[in-house]
Amino acid sequence: MPALRERLPQWLAAQHHGSMDWMAERAAQRSDPKALWSEVRSVIMLGMNAGPEADPLALLARREHAAIATYAQRRDYHEVVKGKLKELGGFISARSGGPVKVFVDTAPVMEKPLAEAAGLGWQGKHTVLISREHGNWLLLGAIYTSVALPHDAPAQERCGSCRRCLDICPTDAFPAPFRLDARRCLSYLTIEHAGPIPVEFREAMGNRVFGCDDCLAVCPWNKFAGAAQEARMAARDDLLAPPLAELARLDDAAFRARFANTPVKRTGRDRFLRNVLIAIGNSGAPALAEEALRGLSDPSALVRGAAVWACGRLLDAESLEAAYARHGRDEAEASVRAEWRALLPPGRGPAIGNPDAA
């Protein structure tokens, strides 16, 4: 994949991978399958349809409920897809006598460029694989084999002049067609990013608490896509639009129980509640102010910082100053103190713009 060997270093040099250091650490293996496994002679790419039953964008209007990315509303696809790959890989190995290795997003494998080279589809302007038969809702897996197999013709890019995926992005995460700056992407920010969400992106998050489907949902090629057919990949009713108030009260044990065997679990409770509290701040619902106030005493500084911001969006000045007096003056974490400083400038109350002096 000569083009990949050129594009990947450029993307990394631009720091568009954000804090995903693992993208750079094994870049050589990503850009060349032989660098990962010297015996590989063929790569078999497979995709599983994970199309939604309804328009994901409709969730964004339900401001007091959480929007979770389509792929994460169901069982963790890594387990389901990998099980099928192992079954097929075992068949190939038994028939050919050669070893195989299977990968589902757990090794330095560039699934989308490989899938394009294998003819499954092409990488659209939003960098996601688009299939003529399934739109852009495919979950990908790879089988590396030591057997030489006939090659399929690569897919041809068919986006034309369309730029719906670029124009709908709420954070302008695409500096150019076919290029993504992960540092501005809500999927990256809500899932991979470990610290506080940058202030400039919080309002754009809306009620998205895990991932973002916007650029996927508007692709015209989805007119050929159907809903997921694999029974184990059926969306869970309790993850379609859960109430934010319900999610805000999850402790670690409850979080793990609720999101067991789903992609959401890997993000962890603190990151997830950070996102939930930002969504609460964006809800415009005074009734959710109680949950924002509750978050001010959370054990996690990451959660407390998001709660400060949510309080600033939902409380009047008097209630905000009362919350500061109760929680902010003794705040030990610098990142949370910074949230209070940004929220309450000097003049709104005694030492309110400088928590350290209180």
mmCIF file of C-alpha atoms in Angstrom:
data_model
loop_
_atom_site.group_PDB
_atom_site.id
_atom_site.type_symbol
_atom_site.label_atom_id
_atom_site.label_comp_id
_atom_site.label_asym_id
_atom_site.label_seq_id
_atom_site.Cartn_x
_atom_site.Cartn_y
_atom_site.Cartn_z
ATOM 1 C CA MET A 1 0.000 0.000 0.000
ATOM 2 C CA PRO A 2 2.349 2.733 -1.207
ATOM 3 C CA ALA A 3 -0.201 5.523 -0.728
ATOM 4 C CA LEU A 4 -0.692 4.558 2.909
ATOM 5 C CA ARG A 5 3.040 4.594 3.545
ATOM 6 C CA GLU A 6 2.985 8.236 2.436
ATOM 7 C CA ARG A 7 -0.272 9.411 4.056
ATOM 8 C CA LEU A 8 0.202 7.941 7.514
ATOM 9 C CA PRO A 9 3.472 9.770 8.332
ATOM 10 C CA GLN A 10 1.950 13.031 7.079
ATOM 11 C CA TRP A 11 -1.110 12.566 9.289
ATOM 12 C CA LEU A 12 1.043 11.791 12.308
ATOM 13 C CA ALA A 13 3.409 14.710 11.637
ATOM 14 C CA ALA A 14 0.420 17.061 11.657
ATOM 15 C CA GLN A 15 -0.468 15.716 15.140
ATOM 16 C CA HIS A 16 -3.921 14.828 13.859
ATOM 17 C CA HIS A 17 -3.870 11.658 15.989
ATOM 18 C CA GLY A 18 -4.076 13.722 19.183
ATOM 19 C CA SER A 19 -3.096 11.725 22.267
ATOM 20 C CA MET A 20 -3.399 8.357 20.523
ATOM 21 C CA ASP A 21 0.319 7.690 20.812
ATOM 22 C CA TRP A 22 -0.178 4.059 19.884
ATOM 23 C CA MET A 23 -0.889 5.219 16.331
ATOM 24 C CA ALA A 24 2.662 6.530 16.030
ATOM 25 C CA GLU A 25 4.446 3.898 18.107
ATOM 26 C CA ARG A 26 3.773 1.115 15.601
ATOM 27 C CA ALA A 27 3.353 3.172 12.454
ATOM 28 C CA ALA A 28 5.678 0.941 10.422
ATOM 29 C CA GLN A 29 3.529 -2.118 11.134
ATOM 30 C CA ARG A 30 0.368 -0.195 10.287
ATOM 31 C CA SER A 31 1.595 0.866 6.889
ATOM 32 C CA ASP A 32 2.990 -2.561 5.888
ATOM 33 C CA PRO A 33 1.339 -5.890 6.878
ATOM 34 C CA LYS A 34 4.667 -7.678 6.455
ATOM 35 C CA ALA A 35 6.175 -5.511 9.161
ATOM 36 C CA LEU A 36 3.542 -6.887 11.551
ATOM 37 C CA TRP A 37 3.856 -10.518 10.422
ATOM 38 C CA SER A 38 6.627 -11.422 8.022
ATOM 39 C CA GLU A 39 4.854 -14.583 6.825
ATOM 40 C CA VAL A 40 1.741 -12.840 5.514
ATOM 41 C CA ARG A 41 1.131 -13.212 1.788
ATOM 42 C CA SER A 42 -2.560 -12.302 1.603
ATOM 43 C CA VAL A 43 -4.980 -10.242 3.661
ATOM 44 C CA ILE A 44 -8.673 -11.096 3.679
ATOM 45 C CA MET A 45 -10.898 -8.205 4.735
ATOM 46 C CA LEU A 46 -14.433 -8.729 5.966
ATOM 47 C CA GLY A 47 -17.193 -6.386 7.011
ATOM 48 C CA MET A 48 -20.285 -6.846 9.177
ATOM 49 C CA ASN A 49 -23.259 -4.572 8.668
ATOM 50 C CA ALA A 50 -24.184 -2.523 11.747
ATOM 51 C CA GLY A 51 -26.738 -0.203 10.204
ATOM 52 C CA PRO A 52 -29.185 1.524 12.578
ATOM 53 C CA GLU A 53 -32.921 0.913 12.524
ATOM 54 C CA ALA A 54 -33.716 4.647 12.764
ATOM 55 C CA ASP A 55 -32.051 7.973 11.933
ATOM 56 C CA PRO A 56 -29.304 8.579 14.537
ATOM 57 C CA LEU A 57 -29.640 12.339 14.070
ATOM 58 C CA ALA A 58 -33.135 12.238 15.565
ATOM 59 C CA LEU A 59 -31.571 11.542 18.971
ATOM 60 C CA LEU A 60 -29.885 14.926 18.992
ATOM 61 C CA ALA A 61 -33.210 16.701 19.483
ATOM 62 C CA ARG A 62 -33.923 14.792 22.696
ATOM 63 C CA ARG A 63 -31.791 17.074 24.839
ATOM 64 C CA GLU A 64 -32.576 15.443 28.196
ATOM 65 C CA HIS A 65 -31.549 12.037 26.846
ATOM 66 C CA ALA A 66 -28.145 10.713 25.839
ATOM 67 C CA ALA A 67 -27.057 10.077 22.264
ATOM 68 C CA ILE A 68 -24.758 7.045 22.040
ATOM 69 C CA ALA A 69 -23.068 6.141 18.756
ATOM 70 C CA THR A 70 -24.921 3.489 16.782
ATOM 71 C CA TYR A 71 -22.150 0.892 16.988
ATOM 72 C CA ALA A 72 -22.001 1.217 20.784
ATOM 73 C CA GLN A 73 -25.704 0.678 21.418
ATOM 74 C CA ARG A 74 -25.142 -3.039 21.195
ATOM 75 C CA ARG A 75 -22.802 -5.846 22.126
ATOM 76 C CA ASP A 76 -19.111 -5.113 21.669
ATOM 77 C CA TYR A 77 -18.493 -5.865 18.010
ATOM 78 C CA HIS A 78 -14.904 -6.940 18.696
ATOM 79 C CA GLU A 79 -16.173 -10.149 20.277
ATOM 80 C CA VAL A 80 -18.786 -10.899 17.639
ATOM 81 C CA VAL A 81 -16.639 -10.161 14.586
ATOM 82 C CA LYS A 82 -13.567 -11.867 16.001
ATOM 83 C CA GLY A 83 -15.534 -15.032 16.674
ATOM 84 C CA LYS A 84 -16.611 -15.170 13.037
ATOM 85 C CA LEU A 85 -13.084 -14.421 11.824
ATOM 86 C CA LYS A 86 -11.660 -17.252 13.920
ATOM 87 C CA GLU A 87 -14.207 -19.638 12.451
ATOM 88 C CA LEU A 88 -13.348 -18.633 8.889
ATOM 89 C CA GLY A 89 -9.634 -18.464 9.661
ATOM 90 C CA GLY A 90 -9.730 -21.997 11.029
ATOM 91 C CA PHE A 91 -11.392 -23.215 7.850
ATOM 92 C CA ILE A 92 -8.773 -21.486 5.683
ATOM 93 C CA SER A 93 -5.923 -22.866 7.757
ATOM 94 C CA ALA A 94 -7.328 -26.402 7.657
ATOM 95 C CA ARG A 95 -7.763 -26.310 3.889
ATOM 96 C CA SER A 96 -4.426 -24.638 3.097
ATOM 97 C CA GLY A 97 -2.210 -25.992 5.825
ATOM 98 C CA GLY A 98 -0.854 -22.503 6.461
ATOM 99 C CA PRO A 99 -1.169 -20.391 9.614
ATOM 100 C CA VAL A 100 -3.513 -17.403 9.903
ATOM 101 C CA LYS A 101 -3.891 -14.443 12.259
ATOM 102 C CA VAL A 102 -7.137 -12.557 12.869
ATOM 103 C CA PHE A 103 -7.475 -8.928 13.940
ATOM 104 C CA VAL A 104 -10.407 -6.734 14.935
ATOM 105 C CA ASP A 105 -9.135 -3.303 15.896
ATOM 106 C CA THR A 106 -6.684 -4.799 18.411
ATOM 107 C CA ALA A 107 -3.407 -4.616 16.471
ATOM 108 C CA PRO A 108 -1.609 -2.102 14.226
ATOM 109 C CA VAL A 109 -3.727 -2.903 11.190
ATOM 110 C CA MET A 110 -5.093 -0.194 8.892
ATOM 111 C CA GLU A 111 -8.448 -1.827 8.251
ATOM 112 C CA LYS A 112 -9.989 0.864 6.051
ATOM 113 C CA PRO A 113 -7.168 1.172 3.470
ATOM 114 C CA LEU A 114 -6.898 -2.605 3.370
ATOM 115 C CA ALA A 115 -10.653 -2.941 2.875
ATOM 116 C CA GLU A 116 -10.471 -0.432 0.037
ATOM 117 C CA ALA A 117 -7.625 -2.385 -1.566
ATOM 118 C CA ALA A 118 -9.707 -5.560 -1.216
ATOM 119 C CA GLY A 119 -12.673 -3.988 -2.994
ATOM 120 C CA LEU A 120 -15.086 -3.818 -0.036
ATOM 121 C CA GLY A 121 -15.564 -0.088 -0.483
ATOM 122 C CA TRP A 122 -13.694 3.196 -0.527
ATOM 123 C CA GLN A 123 -12.669 5.658 2.156
ATOM 124 C CA GLY A 124 -15.045 8.576 1.892
ATOM 125 C CA LYS A 125 -14.288 12.222 2.475
ATOM 126 C CA HIS A 126 -15.005 11.567 6.180
ATOM 127 C CA THR A 127 -12.276 8.845 6.066
ATOM 128 C CA VAL A 128 -14.798 6.068 6.890
ATOM 129 C CA LEU A 129 -15.217 3.129 4.528
ATOM 130 C CA ILE A 130 -18.259 3.399 2.238
ATOM 131 C CA SER A 131 -19.794 0.337 0.646
ATOM 132 C CA ARG A 132 -22.152 0.488 -2.331
ATOM 133 C CA GLU A 133 -24.235 -2.240 -0.698
ATOM 134 C CA HIS A 134 -24.106 -1.234 2.983
ATOM 135 C CA GLY A 135 -23.399 2.481 3.104
ATOM 136 C CA ASN A 136 -20.853 3.406 5.757
ATOM 137 C CA TRP A 137 -22.068 1.178 8.584
ATOM 138 C CA LEU A 138 -19.587 -1.691 8.179
ATOM 139 C CA LEU A 139 -17.550 -3.061 11.084
ATOM 140 C CA LEU A 140 -14.251 -4.394 9.744
ATOM 141 C CA GLY A 141 -12.011 -7.322 10.547
ATOM 142 C CA ALA A 142 -8.876 -8.789 8.950
ATOM 143 C CA ILE A 143 -7.456 -12.255 8.391
ATOM 144 C CA TYR A 144 -3.729 -12.438 7.634
ATOM 145 C CA THR A 145 -2.725 -15.658 5.950
ATOM 146 C CA SER A 146 0.547 -17.132 4.735
ATOM 147 C CA VAL A 147 -1.240 -18.455 1.643
ATOM 148 C CA ALA A 148 -1.055 -16.548 -1.628
ATOM 149 C CA LEU A 149 -4.602 -15.855 -2.816
ATOM 150 C CA PRO A 150 -5.901 -14.124 -5.960
ATOM 151 C CA HIS A 151 -6.283 -10.392 -5.382
ATOM 152 C CA ASP A 152 -9.557 -8.526 -5.811
ATOM 153 C CA ALA A 153 -9.564 -5.224 -7.637
ATOM 154 C CA PRO A 154 -9.495 -2.167 -5.354
ATOM 155 C CA ALA A 155 -12.683 -0.135 -4.980
ATOM 156 C CA GLN A 156 -13.015 3.159 -6.805
ATOM 157 C CA GLU A 157 -13.821 6.334 -4.889
ATOM 158 C CA ARG A 158 -17.394 7.423 -5.671
ATOM 159 C CA CYS A 159 -18.008 10.455 -3.459
ATOM 160 C CA GLY A 160 -18.028 12.836 -6.414
ATOM 161 C CA SER A 161 -18.786 16.432 -5.464
ATOM 162 C CA CYS A 162 -20.792 15.488 -2.370
ATOM 163 C CA ARG A 163 -19.559 17.007 0.894
ATOM 164 C CA ARG A 164 -22.479 16.367 3.240
ATOM 165 C CA CYS A 165 -20.243 14.553 5.736
ATOM 166 C CA LEU A 166 -17.833 17.491 5.855
ATOM 167 C CA ASP A 167 -20.472 20.191 6.178
ATOM 168 C CA ILE A 168 -22.444 18.579 8.992
ATOM 169 C CA CYS A 169 -19.470 18.078 11.326
ATOM 170 C CA PRO A 170 -20.279 20.134 14.450
ATOM 171 C CA THR A 171 -16.624 20.835 15.234
ATOM 172 C CA ASP A 172 -15.090 21.242 11.758
ATOM 173 C CA ALA A 173 -12.897 18.201 12.279
ATOM 174 C CA PHE A 174 -12.054 17.829 8.570
ATOM 175 C CA PRO A 175 -9.307 20.249 7.499
ATOM 176 C CA ALA A 176 -9.736 18.905 3.971
ATOM 177 C CA PRO A 177 -11.684 16.129 2.240
ATOM 178 C CA PHE A 178 -10.336 12.667 3.113
ATOM 179 C CA ARG A 179 -8.443 14.069 6.129
ATOM 180 C CA LEU A 180 -9.548 13.991 9.773
ATOM 181 C CA ASP A 181 -8.075 15.963 12.655
ATOM 182 C CA ALA A 182 -8.969 13.690 15.570
ATOM 183 C CA ARG A 183 -8.308 16.469 18.076
ATOM 184 C CA ARG A 184 -11.506 18.165 16.876
ATOM 185 C CA CYS A 185 -13.591 15.019 16.420
ATOM 186 C CA LEU A 186 -16.340 14.360 18.964
ATOM 187 C CA SER A 187 -15.797 10.619 18.704
ATOM 188 C CA TYR A 188 -12.180 11.075 19.730
ATOM 189 C CA LEU A 189 -12.983 13.656 22.397
ATOM 190 C CA THR A 190 -15.751 11.642 24.056
ATOM 191 C CA ILE A 191 -13.994 8.272 23.876
ATOM 192 C CA GLU A 192 -10.206 8.525 23.565
ATOM 193 C CA HIS A 193 -9.435 11.906 25.143
ATOM 194 C CA ALA A 194 -8.597 11.447 28.822
ATOM 195 C CA GLY A 195 -8.707 15.007 30.179
ATOM 196 C CA PRO A 196 -11.340 17.712 30.341
ATOM 197 C CA ILE A 197 -13.130 18.388 27.059
ATOM 198 C CA PRO A 198 -11.743 21.638 25.592
ATOM 199 C CA VAL A 199 -14.207 24.455 26.243
ATOM 200 C CA GLU A 200 -14.482 25.319 22.548
ATOM 201 C CA PHE A 201 -16.085 21.931 21.789
ATOM 202 C CA ARG A 202 -18.435 21.511 24.748
ATOM 203 C CA GLU A 203 -21.487 23.243 23.347
ATOM 204 C CA ALA A 204 -21.039 21.428 20.033
ATOM 205 C CA MET A 205 -21.241 18.103 21.899
ATOM 206 C CA GLY A 206 -24.929 18.617 22.534
ATOM 207 C CA ASN A 207 -26.205 15.417 24.141
ATOM 208 C CA ARG A 208 -23.576 13.139 22.582
ATOM 209 C CA VAL A 209 -22.076 11.147 25.453
ATOM 210 C CA PHE A 210 -20.209 8.470 23.464
ATOM 211 C CA GLY A 211 -19.141 8.998 19.887
ATOM 212 C CA CYS A 212 -20.794 10.907 17.068
ATOM 213 C CA ASP A 213 -22.721 9.584 14.050
ATOM 214 C CA ASP A 214 -23.319 12.857 12.207
ATOM 215 C CA CYS A 215 -20.962 12.383 9.261
ATOM 216 C CA LEU A 216 -22.036 8.756 8.887
ATOM 217 C CA ALA A 217 -25.772 9.417 9.059
ATOM 218 C CA VAL A 218 -25.874 11.892 6.160
ATOM 219 C CA CYS A 219 -23.992 9.791 3.599
ATOM 220 C CA PRO A 220 -26.215 9.344 0.490
ATOM 221 C CA TRP A 221 -24.908 5.807 0.011
ATOM 222 C CA ASN A 222 -26.825 4.773 3.131
ATOM 223 C CA LYS A 223 -29.930 4.507 0.947
ATOM 224 C CA PHE A 224 -28.675 1.037 0.073
ATOM 225 C CA ALA A 225 -27.962 0.081 3.685
ATOM 226 C CA GLY A 226 -30.159 -2.101 5.837
ATOM 227 C CA ALA A 227 -30.362 -2.545 9.589
ATOM 228 C CA ALA A 228 -27.968 -4.995 11.231
ATOM 229 C CA GLN A 229 -29.112 -8.604 10.784
ATOM 230 C CA GLU A 230 -26.768 -10.382 13.194
ATOM 231 C CA ALA A 231 -28.909 -11.207 16.254
ATOM 232 C CA ARG A 232 -26.043 -10.583 18.670
ATOM 233 C CA MET A 233 -25.632 -7.080 17.241
ATOM 234 C CA ALA A 234 -29.196 -5.948 17.894
ATOM 235 C CA ALA A 235 -29.393 -2.537 19.564
ATOM 236 C CA ARG A 236 -30.298 -2.596 23.243
ATOM 237 C CA ASP A 237 -33.444 -0.669 24.120
ATOM 238 C CA ASP A 238 -31.856 0.784 27.269
ATOM 239 C CA LEU A 239 -29.020 2.326 25.199
ATOM 240 C CA LEU A 240 -31.079 3.982 22.471
ATOM 241 C CA ALA A 241 -31.774 7.212 24.370
ATOM 242 C CA PRO A 242 -31.203 6.765 28.121
ATOM 243 C CA PRO A 243 -32.170 9.710 30.358
ATOM 244 C CA LEU A 244 -29.195 11.870 31.302
ATOM 245 C CA ALA A 245 -30.399 12.052 34.911
ATOM 246 C CA GLU A 246 -30.234 8.275 35.131
ATOM 247 C CA LEU A 247 -26.705 8.095 33.715
ATOM 248 C CA ALA A 248 -25.415 10.910 35.941
ATOM 249 C CA ARG A 249 -26.026 8.808 39.052
ATOM 250 C CA LEU A 250 -23.927 5.819 38.018
ATOM 251 C CA ASP A 251 -21.124 4.871 40.366
ATOM 252 C CA ASP A 252 -18.320 2.663 39.079
ATOM 253 C CA ALA A 253 -20.049 -0.636 39.878
ATOM 254 C CA ALA A 254 -23.326 0.485 38.311
ATOM 255 C CA PHE A 255 -21.504 1.794 35.232
ATOM 256 C CA ARG A 256 -19.714 -1.509 34.733
ATOM 257 C CA ALA A 257 -22.910 -3.484 35.171
ATOM 258 C CA ARG A 258 -24.915 -1.308 32.802
ATOM 259 C CA PHE A 259 -22.355 -1.246 30.003
ATOM 260 C CA ALA A 260 -20.917 -4.746 30.378
ATOM 261 C CA ASN A 261 -20.075 -6.296 27.007
ATOM 262 C CA THR A 262 -20.526 -2.989 25.168
ATOM 263 C CA PRO A 263 -17.915 -0.632 23.670
ATOM 264 C CA VAL A 264 -18.893 2.049 26.206
ATOM 265 C CA LYS A 265 -17.303 0.145 29.074
ATOM 266 C CA ARG A 266 -13.753 0.659 27.810
ATOM 267 C CA THR A 267 -14.007 4.434 28.196
ATOM 268 C CA GLY A 268 -14.513 4.098 31.944
ATOM 269 C CA ARG A 269 -17.012 5.651 34.299
ATOM 270 C CA ASP A 270 -15.233 8.957 34.945
ATOM 271 C CA ARG A 271 -14.787 9.854 31.277
ATOM 272 C CA PHE A 272 -18.332 8.829 30.542
ATOM 273 C CA LEU A 273 -19.802 10.938 33.355
ATOM 274 C CA ARG A 274 -17.678 13.867 32.185
ATOM 275 C CA ASN A 275 -19.542 13.582 28.894
ATOM 276 C CA VAL A 276 -22.917 13.125 30.579
ATOM 277 C CA LEU A 277 -22.478 16.282 32.643
ATOM 278 C CA ILE A 278 -21.530 18.319 29.595
ATOM 279 C CA ALA A 279 -24.677 16.999 27.924
ATOM 280 C CA ILE A 280 -26.636 18.039 31.028
ATOM 281 C CA GLY A 281 -25.154 21.515 30.722
ATOM 282 C CA ASN A 282 -26.268 21.604 27.094
ATOM 283 C CA SER A 283 -29.772 20.339 27.855
ATOM 284 C CA GLY A 284 -31.225 23.697 28.872
ATOM 285 C CA ALA A 285 -33.341 21.771 31.394
ATOM 286 C CA PRO A 286 -33.487 23.410 34.857
ATOM 287 C CA ALA A 287 -34.696 20.086 36.265
ATOM 288 C CA LEU A 288 -31.256 18.611 35.572
ATOM 289 C CA ALA A 289 -29.471 21.239 37.671
ATOM 290 C CA GLU A 290 -29.764 18.868 40.628
ATOM 291 C CA GLU A 291 -27.583 16.337 38.793
ATOM 292 C CA ALA A 292 -25.005 19.010 37.977
ATOM 293 C CA LEU A 293 -24.882 20.017 41.652
ATOM 294 C CA ARG A 294 -24.514 16.383 42.678
ATOM 295 C CA GLY A 295 -21.500 16.088 40.391
ATOM 296 C CA LEU A 296 -19.648 18.821 42.317
ATOM 297 C CA SER A 297 -18.935 16.326 45.104
ATOM 298 C CA ASP A 298 -17.982 13.401 42.861
ATOM 299 C CA PRO A 299 -14.742 11.572 43.801
ATOM 300 C CA SER A 300 -13.344 12.196 40.294
ATOM 301 C CA ALA A 301 -11.859 15.625 39.539
ATOM 302 C CA LEU A 302 -12.656 15.017 35.866
ATOM 303 C CA VAL A 303 -16.339 14.662 36.727
ATOM 304 C CA ARG A 304 -16.301 17.596 39.154
ATOM 305 C CA GLY A 305 -14.813 19.883 36.510
ATOM 306 C CA ALA A 306 -17.561 19.002 34.033
ATOM 307 C CA ALA A 307 -20.134 19.512 36.784
ATOM 308 C CA VAL A 308 -18.854 23.053 37.379
ATOM 309 C CA TRP A 309 -19.387 23.858 33.711
ATOM 310 C CA ALA A 310 -22.865 22.306 33.742
ATOM 311 C CA CYS A 311 -23.794 24.339 36.809
ATOM 312 C CA GLY A 312 -22.699 27.480 35.020
ATOM 313 C CA ARG A 313 -25.119 26.677 32.211
ATOM 314 C CA LEU A 314 -28.131 25.791 34.359
ATOM 315 C CA LEU A 315 -27.973 27.846 37.573
ATOM 316 C CA ASP A 316 -28.758 31.496 38.154
ATOM 317 C CA ALA A 317 -26.065 33.742 39.651
ATOM 318 C CA GLU A 318 -27.236 33.347 43.238
ATOM 319 C CA SER A 319 -27.426 29.561 43.081
ATOM 320 C CA LEU A 320 -24.050 29.436 41.359
ATOM 321 C CA GLU A 321 -22.364 31.467 44.070
ATOM 322 C CA ALA A 322 -23.973 29.259 46.726
ATOM 323 C CA ALA A 323 -22.606 26.187 44.942
ATOM 324 C CA TYR A 324 -19.166 27.763 44.827
ATOM 325 C CA ALA A 325 -19.277 28.591 48.523
ATOM 326 C CA ARG A 326 -20.138 24.986 49.326
ATOM 327 C CA HIS A 327 -17.866 23.165 46.894
ATOM 328 C CA GLY A 328 -15.440 25.494 45.142
ATOM 329 C CA ARG A 329 -13.596 27.243 47.941
ATOM 330 C CA ASP A 330 -11.981 24.067 49.239
ATOM 331 C CA GLU A 331 -11.393 22.450 45.843
ATOM 332 C CA ALA A 332 -7.915 20.899 45.794
ATOM 333 C CA GLU A 333 -7.632 19.937 42.121
ATOM 334 C CA ALA A 334 -6.096 22.647 39.938
ATOM 335 C CA SER A 335 -8.136 21.694 36.858
ATOM 336 C CA VAL A 336 -11.398 22.074 38.777
ATOM 337 C CA ARG A 337 -10.287 25.380 40.301
ATOM 338 C CA ALA A 338 -9.622 26.572 36.771
ATOM 339 C CA GLU A 339 -13.197 25.704 35.818
ATOM 340 C CA TRP A 340 -14.474 27.848 38.688
ATOM 341 C CA ARG A 341 -12.185 30.728 37.724
ATOM 342 C CA ALA A 342 -13.432 30.669 34.152
ATOM 343 C CA LEU A 343 -17.011 30.522 35.328
ATOM 344 C CA LEU A 344 -17.025 33.158 38.056
ATOM 345 C CA PRO A 345 -14.875 36.212 37.291
ATOM 346 C CA PRO A 346 -14.022 38.772 39.993
ATOM 347 C CA GLY A 347 -16.927 40.902 41.148
ATOM 348 C CA ARG A 348 -19.534 38.149 41.436
ATOM 349 C CA GLY A 349 -18.792 37.429 45.108
ATOM 350 C CA PRO A 350 -16.080 37.350 47.779
ATOM 351 C CA ALA A 351 -12.868 35.975 46.213
ATOM 352 C CA ILE A 352 -15.055 34.211 43.700
ATOM 353 C CA GLY A 353 -12.635 34.734 40.833
ATOM 354 C CA ASN A 354 -9.715 33.292 42.792
ATOM 355 C CA PRO A 355 -10.550 30.072 44.610
ATOM 356 C CA ASP A 356 -6.978 29.820 45.910
ATOM 357 C CA ALA A 357 -7.494 32.970 47.947
ATOM 358 C CA ALA A 358 -10.701 31.815 49.571
#
